[in-house]
Coordinates of C-alpha atoms (C1' of nucleotides) in Angstrom, one line a residue:
Chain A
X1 CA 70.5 -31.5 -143.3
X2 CA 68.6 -32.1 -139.9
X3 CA 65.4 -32.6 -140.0
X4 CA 65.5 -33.7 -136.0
X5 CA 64.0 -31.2 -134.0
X6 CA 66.0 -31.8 -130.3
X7 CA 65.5 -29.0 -127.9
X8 CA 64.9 -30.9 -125.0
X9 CA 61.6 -28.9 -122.7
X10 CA 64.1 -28.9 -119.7
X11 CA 66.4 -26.6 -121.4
X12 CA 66.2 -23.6 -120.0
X13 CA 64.9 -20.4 -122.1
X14 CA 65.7 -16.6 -122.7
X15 CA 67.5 -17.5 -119.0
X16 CA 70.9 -17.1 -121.4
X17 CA 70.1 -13.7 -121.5
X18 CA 70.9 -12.7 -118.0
X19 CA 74.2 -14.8 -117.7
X20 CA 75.1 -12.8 -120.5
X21 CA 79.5 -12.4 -120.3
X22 CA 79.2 -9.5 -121.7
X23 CA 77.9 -5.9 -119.7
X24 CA 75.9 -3.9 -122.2
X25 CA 75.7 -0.2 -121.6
X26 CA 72.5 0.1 -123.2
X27 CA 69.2 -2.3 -124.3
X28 CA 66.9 -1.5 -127.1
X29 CA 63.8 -3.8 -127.7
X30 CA 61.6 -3.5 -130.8
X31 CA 58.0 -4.2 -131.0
X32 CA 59.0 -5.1 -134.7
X33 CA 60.2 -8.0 -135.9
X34 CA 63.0 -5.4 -137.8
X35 CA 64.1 -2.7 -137.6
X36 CA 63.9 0.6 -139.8
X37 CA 66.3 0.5 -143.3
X38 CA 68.3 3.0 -141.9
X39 CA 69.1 2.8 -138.4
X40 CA 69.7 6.8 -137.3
X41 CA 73.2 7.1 -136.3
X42 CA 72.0 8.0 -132.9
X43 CA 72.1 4.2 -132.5
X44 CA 76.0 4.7 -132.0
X45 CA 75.9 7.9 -129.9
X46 CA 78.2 8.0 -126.8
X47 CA 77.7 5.7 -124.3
X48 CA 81.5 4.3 -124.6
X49 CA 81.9 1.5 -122.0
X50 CA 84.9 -0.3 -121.3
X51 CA 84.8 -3.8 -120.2
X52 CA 87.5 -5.4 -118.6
X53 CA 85.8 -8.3 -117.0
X54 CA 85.8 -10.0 -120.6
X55 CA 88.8 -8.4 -121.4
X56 CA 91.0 -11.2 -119.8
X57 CA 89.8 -13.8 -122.7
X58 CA 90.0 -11.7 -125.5
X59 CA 92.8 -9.2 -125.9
X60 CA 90.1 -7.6 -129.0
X61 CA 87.4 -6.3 -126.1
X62 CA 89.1 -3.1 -125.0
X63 CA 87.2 -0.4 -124.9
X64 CA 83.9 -1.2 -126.9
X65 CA 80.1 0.3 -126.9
X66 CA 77.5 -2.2 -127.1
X67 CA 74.2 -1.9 -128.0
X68 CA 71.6 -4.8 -127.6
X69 CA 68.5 -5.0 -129.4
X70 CA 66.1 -8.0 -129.0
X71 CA 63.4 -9.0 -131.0
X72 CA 60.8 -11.7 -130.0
X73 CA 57.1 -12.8 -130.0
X74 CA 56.9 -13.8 -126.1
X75 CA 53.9 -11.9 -125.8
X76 CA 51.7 -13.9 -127.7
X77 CA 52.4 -16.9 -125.7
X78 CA 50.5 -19.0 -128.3
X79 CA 52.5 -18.8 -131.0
X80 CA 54.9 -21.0 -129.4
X81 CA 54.5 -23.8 -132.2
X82 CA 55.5 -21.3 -135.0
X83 CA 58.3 -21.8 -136.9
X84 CA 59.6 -18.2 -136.2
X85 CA 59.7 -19.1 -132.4
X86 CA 63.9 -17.7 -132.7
X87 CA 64.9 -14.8 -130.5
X88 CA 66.0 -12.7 -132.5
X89 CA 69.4 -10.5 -130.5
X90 CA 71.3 -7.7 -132.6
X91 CA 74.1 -6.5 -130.9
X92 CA 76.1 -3.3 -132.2
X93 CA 79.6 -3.2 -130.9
X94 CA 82.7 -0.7 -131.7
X95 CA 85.6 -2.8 -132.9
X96 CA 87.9 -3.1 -135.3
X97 CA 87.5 -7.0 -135.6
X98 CA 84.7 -9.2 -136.5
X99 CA 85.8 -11.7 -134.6
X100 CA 84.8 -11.1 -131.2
X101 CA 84.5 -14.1 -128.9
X102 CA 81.1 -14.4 -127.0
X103 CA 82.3 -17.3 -125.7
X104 CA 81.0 -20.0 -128.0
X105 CA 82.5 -21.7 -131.2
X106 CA 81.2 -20.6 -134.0
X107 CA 82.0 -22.2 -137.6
X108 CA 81.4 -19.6 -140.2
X109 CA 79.2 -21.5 -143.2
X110 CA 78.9 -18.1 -145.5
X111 CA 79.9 -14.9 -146.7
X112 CA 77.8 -12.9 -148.6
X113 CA 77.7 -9.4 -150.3
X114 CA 74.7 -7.4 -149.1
X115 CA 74.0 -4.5 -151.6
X116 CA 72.5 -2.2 -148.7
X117 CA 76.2 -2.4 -147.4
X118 CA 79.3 -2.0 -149.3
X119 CA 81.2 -5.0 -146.5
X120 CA 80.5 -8.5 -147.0
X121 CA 78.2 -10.4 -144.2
X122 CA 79.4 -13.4 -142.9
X123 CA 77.2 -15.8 -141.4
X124 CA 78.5 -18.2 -138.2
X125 CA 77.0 -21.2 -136.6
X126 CA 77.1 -23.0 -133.3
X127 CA 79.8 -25.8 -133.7
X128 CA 78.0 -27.3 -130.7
X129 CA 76.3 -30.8 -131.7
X130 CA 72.5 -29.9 -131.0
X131 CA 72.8 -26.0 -130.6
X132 CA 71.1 -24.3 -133.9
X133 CA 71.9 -21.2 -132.9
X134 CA 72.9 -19.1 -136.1
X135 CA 75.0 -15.5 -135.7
X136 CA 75.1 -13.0 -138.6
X137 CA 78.0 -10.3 -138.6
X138 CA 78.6 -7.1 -140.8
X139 CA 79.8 -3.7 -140.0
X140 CA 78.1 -1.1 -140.1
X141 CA 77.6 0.6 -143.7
X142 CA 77.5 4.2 -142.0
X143 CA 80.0 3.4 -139.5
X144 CA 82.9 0.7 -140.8
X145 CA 84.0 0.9 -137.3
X146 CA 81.4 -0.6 -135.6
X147 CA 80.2 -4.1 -135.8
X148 CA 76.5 -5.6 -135.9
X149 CA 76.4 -9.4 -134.6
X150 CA 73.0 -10.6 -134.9
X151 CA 72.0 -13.9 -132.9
X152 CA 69.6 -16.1 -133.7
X153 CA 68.2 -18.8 -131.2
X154 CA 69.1 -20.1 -128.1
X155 CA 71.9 -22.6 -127.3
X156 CA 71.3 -25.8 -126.3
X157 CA 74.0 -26.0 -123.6
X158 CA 74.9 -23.3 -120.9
X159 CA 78.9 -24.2 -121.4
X160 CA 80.5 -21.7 -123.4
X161 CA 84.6 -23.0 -124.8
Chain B
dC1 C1' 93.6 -36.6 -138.1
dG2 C1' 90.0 -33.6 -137.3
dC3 C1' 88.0 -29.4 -137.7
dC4 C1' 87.4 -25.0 -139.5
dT5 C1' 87.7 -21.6 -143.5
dT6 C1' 86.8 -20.2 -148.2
dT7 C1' 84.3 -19.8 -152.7
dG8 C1' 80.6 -20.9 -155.8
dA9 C1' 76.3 -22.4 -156.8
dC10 C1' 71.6 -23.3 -155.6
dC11 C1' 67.3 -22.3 -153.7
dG12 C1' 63.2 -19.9 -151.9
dG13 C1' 60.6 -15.9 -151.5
dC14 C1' 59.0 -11.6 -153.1
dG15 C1' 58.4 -7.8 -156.3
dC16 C1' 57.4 -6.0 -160.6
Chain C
dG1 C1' 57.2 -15.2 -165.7
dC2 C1' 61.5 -13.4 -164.7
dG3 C1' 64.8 -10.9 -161.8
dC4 C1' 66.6 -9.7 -157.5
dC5 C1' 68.1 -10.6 -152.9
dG6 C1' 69.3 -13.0 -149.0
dG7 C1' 70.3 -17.3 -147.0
dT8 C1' 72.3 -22.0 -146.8
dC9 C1' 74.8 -26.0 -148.3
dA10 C1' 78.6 -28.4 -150.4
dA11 C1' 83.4 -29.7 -151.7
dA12 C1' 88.2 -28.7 -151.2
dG13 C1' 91.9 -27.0 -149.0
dG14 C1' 94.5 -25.4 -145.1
dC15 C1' 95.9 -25.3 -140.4
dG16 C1' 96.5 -26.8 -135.7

DNA sequence: CGCCTTTGACCGGCGC
DNA sequence: GCGCCGGTCAAAGGCG
């Protein structure tokens, strides 16, 4: 358990975002803090990049769509102190692995069976001492072939491996 | 030797 | 009040 609270206010913020490794070929932001039950299949349309600047680290990364959805109350400014303050990111992302490396360690700490979704969901963590960022991946019900990785909170360090 | 993976059980919240 | 669901932790084992 860890009830510290680190996070150090020099740390810089949603900053991560643009040093993202990754080039995504499209960016969807909800005002909600979900999204619909069903997410139409238009979600998936077209829009088939292939990134080959990533492609040297992982072998896994040829050819892939990704989609990038981000949730997050940074309008409100106030509500800083909330305990709900975690940037919420969902990515959507053809492969046929689950594994795909973002460039961080993650230790997996769960599976579990969603009933919405006939696959399992497998939950990862930061293996970084201090980063409590959390990442939740399951493929896509409608579409086994594509995977959703949903991250939750901002690392702590700006070294990735 | 250290770290990560796996499965089960437990817990909290919400709905009915 | 109970049931359901999703989420997390824990212990053991396996692998590098």
């Amino acid at each position: 358990m860890t009830d510290k609270n680190p996070r150090p206010p020099d740390s810089p913020d949603d900053d991560f975002t643009n040093q993202w490794p990754l080039e995504l070929s499209e960016y969807l932001n909800f005002d909600d803090d979900q999204w619909p039950d069903d997410y139409p299949e238009s979600f998936v349309s077209g829009h088939v990049f292939s990134h080959n600047n990533q492609a040297n680290e992982v072998g896994n990364f040829g050819g892939s769509s990704t989609h990038f959805e981000e949730s997050s109350s940074r309008d409100v400014g106030n509500e800083r102190e909330k305990k709900e303050v975690r940037d919420r990111v969902a990515f959507k992302t053809k492969s046929e692995v689950e594994i795909l490396d973002d460039g961080f360690k993650w230790r997996k700490y769960g599976k579990k069976m969603v009933k919405n979704s006939p696959n399992p969901r497998n939950y990862y963590r930061c293996s970084v001492d201090g980063c409590q960022v959390k990442k939740r991946v399951e493929r896509d019900k409608d579409d086994p072939r594509y995977v959703i990785t949903t991250y939750e909170g901002i690392h702590n360090h700006q070294s990735y491996i």
